[in-house]
Amino acid sequence: MENIETKELKTAFYATFSQGFFATLTFSMFMVNSPILFDLIDMTKTEFSMGFIIFGICNVITNQLTTRFLLPKIGSTNCLIIARLLYAFIPFSIFYFSSYNFFIFVSMLWGISIGIQAPNIFTQVAIIEEKTKKILNPIFKSSFNFGFLLGAGISSLCLGLEIDPVYTTFIVGLFVFISTLTMYFFGLNMKYDVVNKDPRFSIPNYKIIMFASINMCIIAFMGIIIQWSPLWLVTDLSAPIFLVGSIVIFFNLGEIISNMFASKLITKLGEVIVGPCFAMVGSTILVLSIFSQNIIIIFIAITLFGMLISNVMPIVFRQAVKNSQNPIPVTISHVSSIAFVGAIFGPAVVGISAETFGLTFNMYALGVIMFLIALLMFFIMREDKLVGVEGIEPTPPK
């Protein structure tokens, strides 16, 4: 029979799950509608990438400040409420005002809001994992996939019906805004928060830097799918407009399927197989499918790619907490801050590459880069005996 604490933590996990879902729902709707934005404000791919560079810079700075000053004062759940309120109407405002200067401005605001959210949301998951002794990170990651999936589906449908993105983003934004009530009533109680009593900035150890760098590269280059695949489908593969969000949909569908079975897979096969080994196979499948230039084959390959790389980031967070001597919030802040550096240089590299070599080249590059990232992770995890399958067993809160 469940005790009161177990019920509280279970409910809190669902609330934290909803936070991840709504964050990616709004982002996905913006990205799938981005081909229309190019026409509205007549910007280049490089100019579009500049918004994401600014997003990344604001994200990293806010991430560090939040963990050290905002979280100890108001708690992780209140931080998540503030973040959701901030980004709820950002996609709507971009399409409504249709101005490049405004796009740059709200990119700053978006970066700040996700900078507030990122350390708190992953800290909550780590705390709940530690207290329940369950593997929850892969399941939590599926919240992002559900958000991307629904956002891409709604946007593709509305584009096919020729509904103005201003209307769809406003309705969804209103829903996201109201949904903050779920965090207010059911979010993680402040008594469970692990407070960092020493706000001084610290340098993470070698292992944390290496694991965080893996996530940094993933964030830097996975934008090729999230940012550029809608445009790639329409321009290079001549897909009809109603298929514009298909790659985002199939990729996230594959990740959801994998995340649902991640705990059992890790228990049976171990994290080295489920993480880097699966990712290397998925990357190879992606590259081979692009050679075909066949939309159906690419859709199947993207689904398999999503399934096989989906557990890399959750495993990175688990290993980082295990290998850190710092309190959980500080460790998560280190990992997420370094990871989101990828959002600073990634868009610039990808944008310039798209302008110079084309979007198809970027898709090939994604497969090759993910293979190399997985190979690096394989060697890091083989270096020592790392966290086992029995649970996360993080360093006790200090």
CSV table of C-alpha atoms in Angstrom, one decimal:
chain,number,residue,atom,x,y,z
A,1,MET,CA,0.0,0.0,0.0
A,2,GLU,CA,1.3,3.4,-1.0
A,3,ASN,CA,2.2,5.8,1.9
A,4,ILE,CA,1.6,9.5,1.7
A,5,GLU,CA,5.1,10.4,0.6
A,6,THR,CA,5.0,7.9,-2.3
A,7,LYS,CA,1.6,9.3,-3.4
A,8,GLU,CA,2.9,12.9,-3.3
A,9,LEU,CA,6.0,12.0,-5.3
A,10,LYS,CA,4.0,10.1,-7.9
A,11,THR,CA,1.6,13.0,-8.3
A,12,ALA,CA,4.5,15.4,-8.5
A,13,PHE,CA,6.2,13.4,-11.2
A,14,TYR,CA,3.1,13.7,-13.3
A,15,ALA,CA,3.1,17.4,-12.8
A,16,THR,CA,6.8,17.6,-13.7
A,17,PHE,CA,6.0,15.5,-16.8
A,18,SER,CA,3.4,18.0,-17.9
A,19,GLN,CA,6.0,20.8,-17.7
A,20,GLY,CA,8.2,19.0,-20.2
A,21,PHE,CA,5.2,18.4,-22.4
A,22,PHE,CA,4.0,22.0,-22.6
A,23,ALA,CA,7.5,23.4,-23.2
A,24,THR,CA,8.0,21.3,-26.3
A,25,LEU,CA,4.4,21.6,-27.4
A,26,THR,CA,4.8,25.4,-27.8
A,27,PHE,CA,8.3,25.0,-29.4
A,28,SER,CA,7.2,22.4,-31.8
A,29,MET,CA,4.3,24.5,-33.0
A,30,PHE,CA,6.6,27.4,-33.7
A,31,MET,CA,9.1,25.2,-35.6
A,32,VAL,CA,6.7,23.4,-37.8
A,33,ASN,CA,5.1,26.8,-38.8
A,34,SER,CA,8.6,28.3,-39.4
A,35,PRO,CA,8.4,28.0,-43.2
A,36,ILE,CA,5.6,30.5,-43.1
A,37,LEU,CA,7.6,32.8,-40.9
A,38,PHE,CA,10.4,32.9,-43.5
A,39,ASP,CA,7.9,34.4,-46.0
A,40,LEU,CA,6.3,36.8,-43.4
A,41,ILE,CA,9.5,38.5,-42.4
A,42,ASP,CA,11.8,37.7,-45.4
A,43,MET,CA,14.7,36.4,-43.4
A,44,THR,CA,17.6,34.1,-44.3
A,45,LYS,CA,18.5,30.8,-42.7
A,46,THR,CA,21.5,32.5,-41.0
A,47,GLU,CA,19.3,35.3,-39.6
A,48,PHE,CA,16.8,32.6,-38.3
A,49,SER,CA,19.7,30.8,-36.6
A,50,MET,CA,20.7,34.1,-34.8
A,51,GLY,CA,17.5,33.9,-32.8
A,52,PHE,CA,18.6,30.5,-31.5
A,53,ILE,CA,22.1,31.7,-30.7
A,54,ILE,CA,20.6,34.5,-28.5
A,55,PHE,CA,18.2,31.9,-27.0
A,56,GLY,CA,21.2,29.7,-26.0
A,57,ILE,CA,23.2,32.5,-24.5
A,58,CYS,CA,20.2,33.7,-22.3
A,59,ASN,CA,19.5,30.1,-21.4
A,60,VAL,CA,22.9,29.3,-20.1
A,61,ILE,CA,23.2,32.5,-18.0
A,62,THR,CA,19.8,32.2,-16.5
A,63,ASN,CA,20.3,28.5,-15.8
A,64,GLN,CA,23.3,29.2,-13.5
A,65,LEU,CA,21.6,32.1,-11.8
A,66,THR,CA,18.4,30.2,-11.2
A,67,THR,CA,20.0,27.3,-9.4
A,68,ARG,CA,22.0,29.6,-7.1
A,69,PHE,CA,19.6,32.4,-6.3
A,70,LEU,CA,16.0,31.8,-7.5
A,71,LEU,CA,15.5,28.1,-6.6
A,72,PRO,CA,16.6,28.5,-2.9
A,73,LYS,CA,14.2,31.5,-2.5
A,74,ILE,CA,11.0,30.3,-4.1
A,75,GLY,CA,11.4,26.6,-4.7
A,76,SER,CA,11.6,24.5,-7.9
A,77,THR,CA,7.9,24.2,-8.5
A,78,ASN,CA,7.4,28.0,-8.4
A,79,CYS,CA,10.3,28.4,-10.8
A,80,LEU,CA,8.5,26.0,-13.2
A,81,ILE,CA,5.3,28.0,-12.9
A,82,ILE,CA,7.1,31.2,-13.8
A,83,ALA,CA,8.8,29.6,-16.8
A,84,ARG,CA,5.6,28.2,-18.2
A,85,LEU,CA,3.8,31.6,-17.9
A,86,LEU,CA,6.7,33.3,-19.7
A,87,TYR,CA,6.8,31.0,-22.8
A,88,ALA,CA,3.1,30.3,-23.2
A,89,PHE,CA,2.3,33.1,-25.7
A,90,ILE,CA,5.8,33.4,-27.3
A,91,PRO,CA,4.9,31.5,-30.6
A,92,PHE,CA,1.7,33.5,-30.9
A,93,SER,CA,3.5,36.8,-30.4
A,94,ILE,CA,6.1,36.0,-33.1
A,95,PHE,CA,3.5,35.3,-35.7
A,96,TYR,CA,1.2,38.2,-34.6
A,97,PHE,CA,3.9,40.9,-34.8
A,98,SER,CA,5.8,39.3,-37.7
A,99,SER,CA,8.9,41.4,-37.1
A,100,TYR,CA,12.5,40.2,-37.2
A,101,ASN,CA,13.5,42.6,-34.3
A,102,PHE,CA,10.6,41.2,-32.2
A,103,PHE,CA,11.7,37.7,-33.1
A,104,ILE,CA,15.1,38.4,-31.7
A,105,PHE,CA,13.6,40.0,-28.6
A,106,VAL,CA,11.4,37.1,-27.7
A,107,SER,CA,14.3,34.7,-28.4
A,108,MET,CA,15.9,36.3,-25.4
A,109,LEU,CA,12.7,35.9,-23.4
A,110,TRP,CA,12.4,32.3,-24.5
A,111,GLY,CA,16.0,31.6,-23.5
A,112,ILE,CA,15.4,33.1,-20.0
A,113,SER,CA,12.2,31.0,-19.5
A,114,ILE,CA,13.8,27.7,-20.5
A,115,GLY,CA,16.9,28.7,-18.5
A,116,ILE,CA,14.6,28.9,-15.4
A,117,GLN,CA,12.9,25.7,-16.3
A,118,ALA,CA,15.8,23.4,-17.3
A,119,PRO,CA,17.7,23.0,-14.0
A,120,ASN,CA,14.5,22.8,-11.9
A,121,ILE,CA,12.7,20.2,-14.1
A,122,PHE,CA,15.7,17.8,-14.2
A,123,THR,CA,16.4,18.4,-10.5
A,124,GLN,CA,12.8,17.4,-9.7
A,125,VAL,CA,13.1,14.2,-11.7
A,126,ALA,CA,16.4,13.3,-10.0
A,127,ILE,CA,15.0,13.9,-6.6
A,128,ILE,CA,11.9,11.8,-7.3
A,129,GLU,CA,14.2,9.0,-8.8
A,130,GLU,CA,16.4,9.1,-5.7
A,131,LYS,CA,13.4,8.9,-3.2
A,132,THR,CA,11.4,6.3,-5.1
A,133,LYS,CA,14.4,4.2,-6.3
A,134,LYS,CA,12.9,3.9,-9.8
A,135,ILE,CA,14.3,4.6,-13.2
A,136,LEU,CA,12.2,7.6,-14.3
A,137,ASN,CA,14.5,9.7,-16.5
A,138,PRO,CA,13.7,7.9,-19.7
A,139,ILE,CA,9.9,8.0,-19.0
A,140,PHE,CA,10.2,11.7,-18.2
A,141,LYS,CA,12.0,12.4,-21.5
A,142,SER,CA,9.0,11.1,-23.3
A,143,SER,CA,7.1,14.2,-22.1
A,144,PHE,CA,9.2,16.2,-24.5
A,145,ASN,CA,8.4,13.7,-27.3
A,146,PHE,CA,4.7,13.9,-26.6
A,147,GLY,CA,4.9,17.7,-26.8
A,148,PHE,CA,6.8,17.7,-30.1
A,149,LEU,CA,4.4,15.0,-31.5
A,150,LEU,CA,1.2,16.8,-30.6
A,151,GLY,CA,2.6,20.2,-31.6
A,152,ALA,CA,3.8,19.0,-35.0
A,153,GLY,CA,0.5,17.1,-35.6
A,154,ILE,CA,-1.7,20.1,-34.7
A,155,SER,CA,0.5,22.5,-36.8
A,156,SER,CA,0.6,20.1,-39.8
A,157,LEU,CA,-3.2,19.7,-39.8
A,158,CYS,CA,-3.9,23.4,-39.4
A,159,LEU,CA,-1.4,24.2,-42.2
A,160,GLY,CA,-3.1,21.6,-44.4
A,161,LEU,CA,-6.5,23.3,-43.7
A,162,GLU,CA,-4.9,26.7,-44.3
A,163,ILE,CA,-5.6,28.0,-40.8
A,164,ASP,CA,-3.5,31.0,-39.9
A,165,PRO,CA,-0.8,30.1,-37.3
A,166,VAL,CA,-1.8,33.2,-35.3
A,167,TYR,CA,-5.1,31.5,-34.3
A,168,THR,CA,-3.6,28.1,-33.5
A,169,THR,CA,-0.7,29.4,-31.5
A,170,PHE,CA,-3.0,31.7,-29.5
A,171,ILE,CA,-5.4,28.9,-28.6
A,172,VAL,CA,-2.6,26.6,-27.6
A,173,GLY,CA,-0.9,29.4,-25.7
A,174,LEU,CA,-4.0,30.1,-23.7
A,175,PHE,CA,-4.2,26.4,-22.8
A,176,VAL,CA,-0.6,26.3,-21.7
A,177,PHE,CA,-1.1,29.5,-19.7
A,178,ILE,CA,-4.1,28.0,-17.8
A,179,SER,CA,-2.3,24.7,-17.3
A,180,THR,CA,0.1,26.3,-14.8
A,181,LEU,CA,-2.6,25.4,-12.3
A,182,THR,CA,-1.5,21.7,-12.5
A,183,MET,CA,2.0,22.8,-11.2
A,184,TYR,CA,0.5,25.0,-8.5
A,185,PHE,CA,-1.8,22.3,-7.0
A,186,PHE,CA,0.2,19.1,-7.8
A,187,GLY,CA,3.8,20.2,-8.2
A,188,LEU,CA,6.7,18.9,-6.0
A,189,ASN,CA,6.3,20.1,-2.5
A,190,MET,CA,9.1,22.6,-1.4
A,191,LYS,CA,10.0,20.3,1.5
A,192,TYR,CA,11.6,17.9,-1.0
A,193,ASP,CA,13.8,20.5,-2.7
A,194,VAL,CA,17.5,20.1,-2.2
A,195,VAL,CA,18.8,23.6,-1.5
A,196,ASN,CA,22.3,24.6,-2.5
A,197,LYS,CA,23.5,26.6,0.5
A,198,ASP,CA,26.7,27.7,-1.2
A,199,PRO,CA,25.8,29.9,-4.2
A,200,ARG,CA,29.4,30.2,-5.4
A,201,PHE,CA,30.1,29.1,-8.9
A,202,SER,CA,32.1,25.9,-9.1
A,203,ILE,CA,33.9,23.9,-11.8
A,204,PRO,CA,32.4,20.4,-12.4
A,205,ASN,CA,34.8,17.4,-12.5
A,206,TYR,CA,36.1,15.8,-15.6
A,207,LYS,CA,33.4,13.1,-15.8
A,208,ILE,CA,30.6,15.7,-15.5
A,209,ILE,CA,32.1,17.8,-18.2
A,210,MET,CA,32.4,14.8,-20.5
A,211,PHE,CA,28.9,13.6,-20.0
A,212,ALA,CA,27.5,17.1,-20.3
A,213,SER,CA,29.4,17.6,-23.5
A,214,ILE,CA,27.6,14.6,-25.0
A,215,ASN,CA,24.2,16.4,-24.3
A,216,MET,CA,25.7,19.6,-25.6
A,217,CYS,CA,26.5,18.1,-29.0
A,218,ILE,CA,23.0,16.5,-29.2
A,219,ILE,CA,21.3,19.8,-28.5
A,220,ALA,CA,23.6,21.5,-31.0
A,221,PHE,CA,22.8,19.2,-33.9
A,222,MET,CA,19.4,17.7,-33.2
A,223,GLY,CA,18.1,21.1,-34.2
A,224,ILE,CA,18.6,19.8,-37.7
A,225,ILE,CA,15.5,17.7,-37.2
A,226,ILE,CA,13.5,20.2,-35.1
A,227,GLN,CA,14.5,23.4,-36.8
A,228,TRP,CA,15.2,22.4,-40.4
A,229,SER,CA,13.3,19.2,-41.3
A,230,PRO,CA,10.0,21.0,-42.1
A,231,LEU,CA,11.9,23.2,-44.6
A,232,TRP,CA,13.9,20.3,-45.9
A,233,LEU,CA,10.8,18.3,-46.6
A,234,VAL,CA,9.2,21.1,-48.6
A,235,THR,CA,12.3,22.4,-50.5
A,236,ASP,CA,14.6,19.4,-51.1
A,237,LEU,CA,12.1,16.5,-51.1
A,238,SER,CA,9.2,18.5,-52.6
A,239,ALA,CA,6.7,17.1,-50.0
A,240,PRO,CA,3.2,18.7,-49.8
A,241,ILE,CA,2.7,21.3,-47.1
A,242,PHE,CA,0.5,19.0,-45.0
A,243,LEU,CA,3.5,16.7,-44.5
A,244,VAL,CA,5.7,19.5,-43.2
A,245,GLY,CA,5.8,18.2,-39.6
A,246,SER,CA,6.1,14.5,-40.5
A,247,ILE,CA,9.7,14.0,-39.6
A,248,VAL,CA,9.2,15.7,-36.2
A,249,ILE,CA,6.2,13.4,-35.7
A,250,PHE,CA,7.9,10.1,-36.7
A,251,PHE,CA,11.1,10.9,-34.8
A,252,ASN,CA,9.2,11.7,-31.6
A,253,LEU,CA,6.9,8.7,-32.0
A,254,GLY,CA,10.0,6.4,-32.2
A,255,GLU,CA,11.4,8.1,-29.0
A,256,ILE,CA,8.2,7.6,-27.1
A,257,ILE,CA,8.0,3.9,-27.9
A,258,SER,CA,11.6,3.5,-26.8
A,259,ASN,CA,11.2,5.6,-23.6
A,260,MET,CA,8.2,3.5,-22.5
A,261,PHE,CA,10.3,0.3,-22.5
A,262,ALA,CA,13.6,1.9,-21.4
A,263,SER,CA,13.6,0.7,-17.8
A,264,LYS,CA,13.1,-2.9,-18.8
A,265,LEU,CA,15.7,-2.6,-21.6
A,266,ILE,CA,18.2,-1.1,-19.2
A,267,THR,CA,17.6,-3.9,-16.7
A,268,LYS,CA,18.1,-6.6,-19.2
A,269,LEU,CA,20.8,-5.2,-21.5
A,270,GLY,CA,22.5,-2.5,-19.4
A,271,GLU,CA,23.0,1.2,-20.1
A,272,VAL,CA,26.0,0.8,-22.4
A,273,ILE,CA,23.9,-1.2,-24.9
A,274,VAL,CA,20.7,0.8,-24.6
A,275,GLY,CA,22.6,4.1,-24.8
A,276,PRO,CA,25.6,4.4,-27.1
A,277,CYS,CA,25.4,1.0,-28.9
A,278,PHE,CA,21.7,1.5,-29.9
A,279,ALA,CA,22.5,5.1,-31.0
A,280,MET,CA,25.3,4.0,-33.3
A,281,VAL,CA,22.9,1.6,-35.1
A,282,GLY,CA,20.2,4.3,-35.4
A,283,SER,CA,22.7,6.8,-36.8
A,284,THR,CA,23.8,4.3,-39.5
A,285,ILE,CA,20.2,3.6,-40.5
A,286,LEU,CA,19.5,7.3,-40.8
A,287,VAL,CA,22.4,8.0,-43.2
A,288,LEU,CA,21.6,5.0,-45.4
A,289,SER,CA,17.9,6.1,-45.7
A,290,ILE,CA,18.8,9.6,-46.9
A,291,PHE,CA,20.7,8.1,-49.9
A,292,SER,CA,17.4,6.8,-51.1
A,293,GLN,CA,15.7,10.2,-51.2
A,294,ASN,CA,12.4,8.3,-50.8
A,295,ILE,CA,10.1,9.9,-48.3
A,296,ILE,CA,8.5,6.7,-47.1
A,297,ILE,CA,11.9,5.1,-46.4
A,298,ILE,CA,13.1,8.2,-44.7
A,299,PHE,CA,10.0,8.3,-42.4
A,300,ILE,CA,10.6,4.6,-41.4
A,301,ALA,CA,14.3,5.4,-40.8
A,302,ILE,CA,13.5,8.5,-38.7
A,303,THR,CA,11.2,6.5,-36.5
A,304,LEU,CA,13.9,3.9,-35.9
A,305,PHE,CA,16.5,6.6,-35.4
A,306,GLY,CA,14.3,8.1,-32.7
A,307,MET,CA,13.8,4.7,-31.0
A,308,LEU,CA,17.5,3.9,-30.9
A,309,ILE,CA,18.9,7.3,-29.7
A,310,SER,CA,16.1,8.2,-27.3
A,311,ASN,CA,17.8,7.0,-24.1
A,312,VAL,CA,21.2,8.7,-24.6
A,313,MET,CA,20.3,12.0,-22.8
A,314,PRO,CA,18.4,10.4,-19.8
A,315,ILE,CA,21.4,8.0,-19.3
A,316,VAL,CA,23.7,11.0,-19.3
A,317,PHE,CA,21.8,12.7,-16.5
A,318,ARG,CA,21.7,9.5,-14.5
A,319,GLN,CA,25.5,9.0,-14.9
A,320,ALA,CA,26.2,12.6,-14.1
A,321,VAL,CA,24.3,12.5,-10.8
A,322,LYS,CA,26.1,9.2,-9.9
A,323,ASN,CA,29.6,10.6,-10.6
A,324,SER,CA,29.2,14.0,-8.9
A,325,GLN,CA,30.1,15.0,-5.4
A,326,ASN,CA,27.9,18.1,-5.5
A,327,PRO,CA,24.2,18.4,-4.4
A,328,ILE,CA,21.7,17.3,-7.1
A,329,PRO,CA,20.7,20.9,-8.1
A,330,VAL,CA,24.3,21.9,-8.7
A,331,THR,CA,25.1,18.8,-10.7
A,332,ILE,CA,21.9,19.2,-12.9
A,333,SER,CA,22.7,22.8,-13.4
A,334,HIS,CA,26.3,22.0,-14.5
A,335,VAL,CA,25.0,19.4,-17.0
A,336,SER,CA,22.1,21.4,-18.4
A,337,SER,CA,24.2,24.6,-18.6
A,338,ILE,CA,27.0,22.9,-20.6
A,339,ALA,CA,24.4,21.1,-22.6
A,340,PHE,CA,22.6,24.3,-23.6
A,341,VAL,CA,25.9,25.8,-24.8
A,342,GLY,CA,25.0,23.6,-27.8
A,343,ALA,CA,22.1,25.9,-28.4
A,344,ILE,CA,24.6,28.8,-28.8
A,345,PHE,CA,27.0,27.4,-31.4
A,346,GLY,CA,24.7,24.7,-32.9
A,347,PRO,CA,22.3,27.0,-34.8
A,348,ALA,CA,25.2,29.1,-36.2
A,349,VAL,CA,27.0,26.0,-37.5
A,350,VAL,CA,23.8,24.4,-38.8
A,351,GLY,CA,22.5,27.7,-40.3
A,352,ILE,CA,25.8,28.5,-42.2
A,353,SER,CA,26.0,24.9,-43.3
A,354,ALA,CA,22.4,25.0,-44.7
A,355,GLU,CA,23.2,28.2,-46.6
A,356,THR,CA,26.5,26.8,-48.0
A,357,PHE,CA,25.9,23.1,-48.5
A,358,GLY,CA,22.2,22.7,-48.4
A,359,LEU,CA,19.7,21.0,-46.0
A,360,THR,CA,20.3,17.5,-47.3
A,361,PHE,CA,24.0,17.7,-46.4
A,362,ASN,CA,22.9,18.7,-42.9
A,363,MET,CA,20.8,15.5,-42.6
A,364,TYR,CA,23.7,13.4,-43.6
A,365,ALA,CA,25.9,15.3,-41.1
A,366,LEU,CA,23.4,14.6,-38.4
A,367,GLY,CA,23.7,10.9,-38.8
A,368,VAL,CA,27.5,11.0,-38.9
A,369,ILE,CA,27.8,13.3,-35.9
A,370,MET,CA,25.4,11.3,-33.8
A,371,PHE,CA,27.4,8.2,-34.5
A,372,LEU,CA,30.6,9.9,-33.3
A,373,ILE,CA,28.8,11.2,-30.2
A,374,ALA,CA,27.6,7.7,-29.4
A,375,LEU,CA,31.1,6.3,-30.0
A,376,LEU,CA,32.5,8.8,-27.5
A,377,MET,CA,29.9,7.9,-24.9
A,378,PHE,CA,30.6,4.2,-25.4
A,379,PHE,CA,34.3,4.7,-24.5
A,380,ILE,CA,33.5,7.0,-21.5
A,381,MET,CA,31.1,4.4,-20.1
A,382,ARG,CA,33.5,1.5,-20.6
A,383,GLU,CA,36.2,3.4,-18.8
A,384,ASP,CA,34.8,2.6,-15.4
A,385,LYS,CA,32.0,0.5,-13.9
A,386,LEU,CA,29.2,3.1,-13.8
A,387,VAL,CA,25.7,3.2,-12.3
A,388,GLY,CA,24.0,-0.2,-12.4
A,389,VAL,CA,20.6,-1.3,-13.4
A,390,GLU,CA,19.3,-1.5,-9.8
A,391,GLY,CA,18.7,2.2,-9.5
A,392,ILE,CA,20.2,5.6,-9.6
A,393,GLU,CA,21.7,5.8,-6.1
A,394,PRO,CA,22.8,9.4,-6.4
A,395,THR,CA,25.1,11.2,-4.0
A,396,PRO,CA,23.1,12.0,-0.8
A,397,PRO,CA,21.9,15.6,-0.8
A,398,LYS,CA,24.2,18.0,1.0
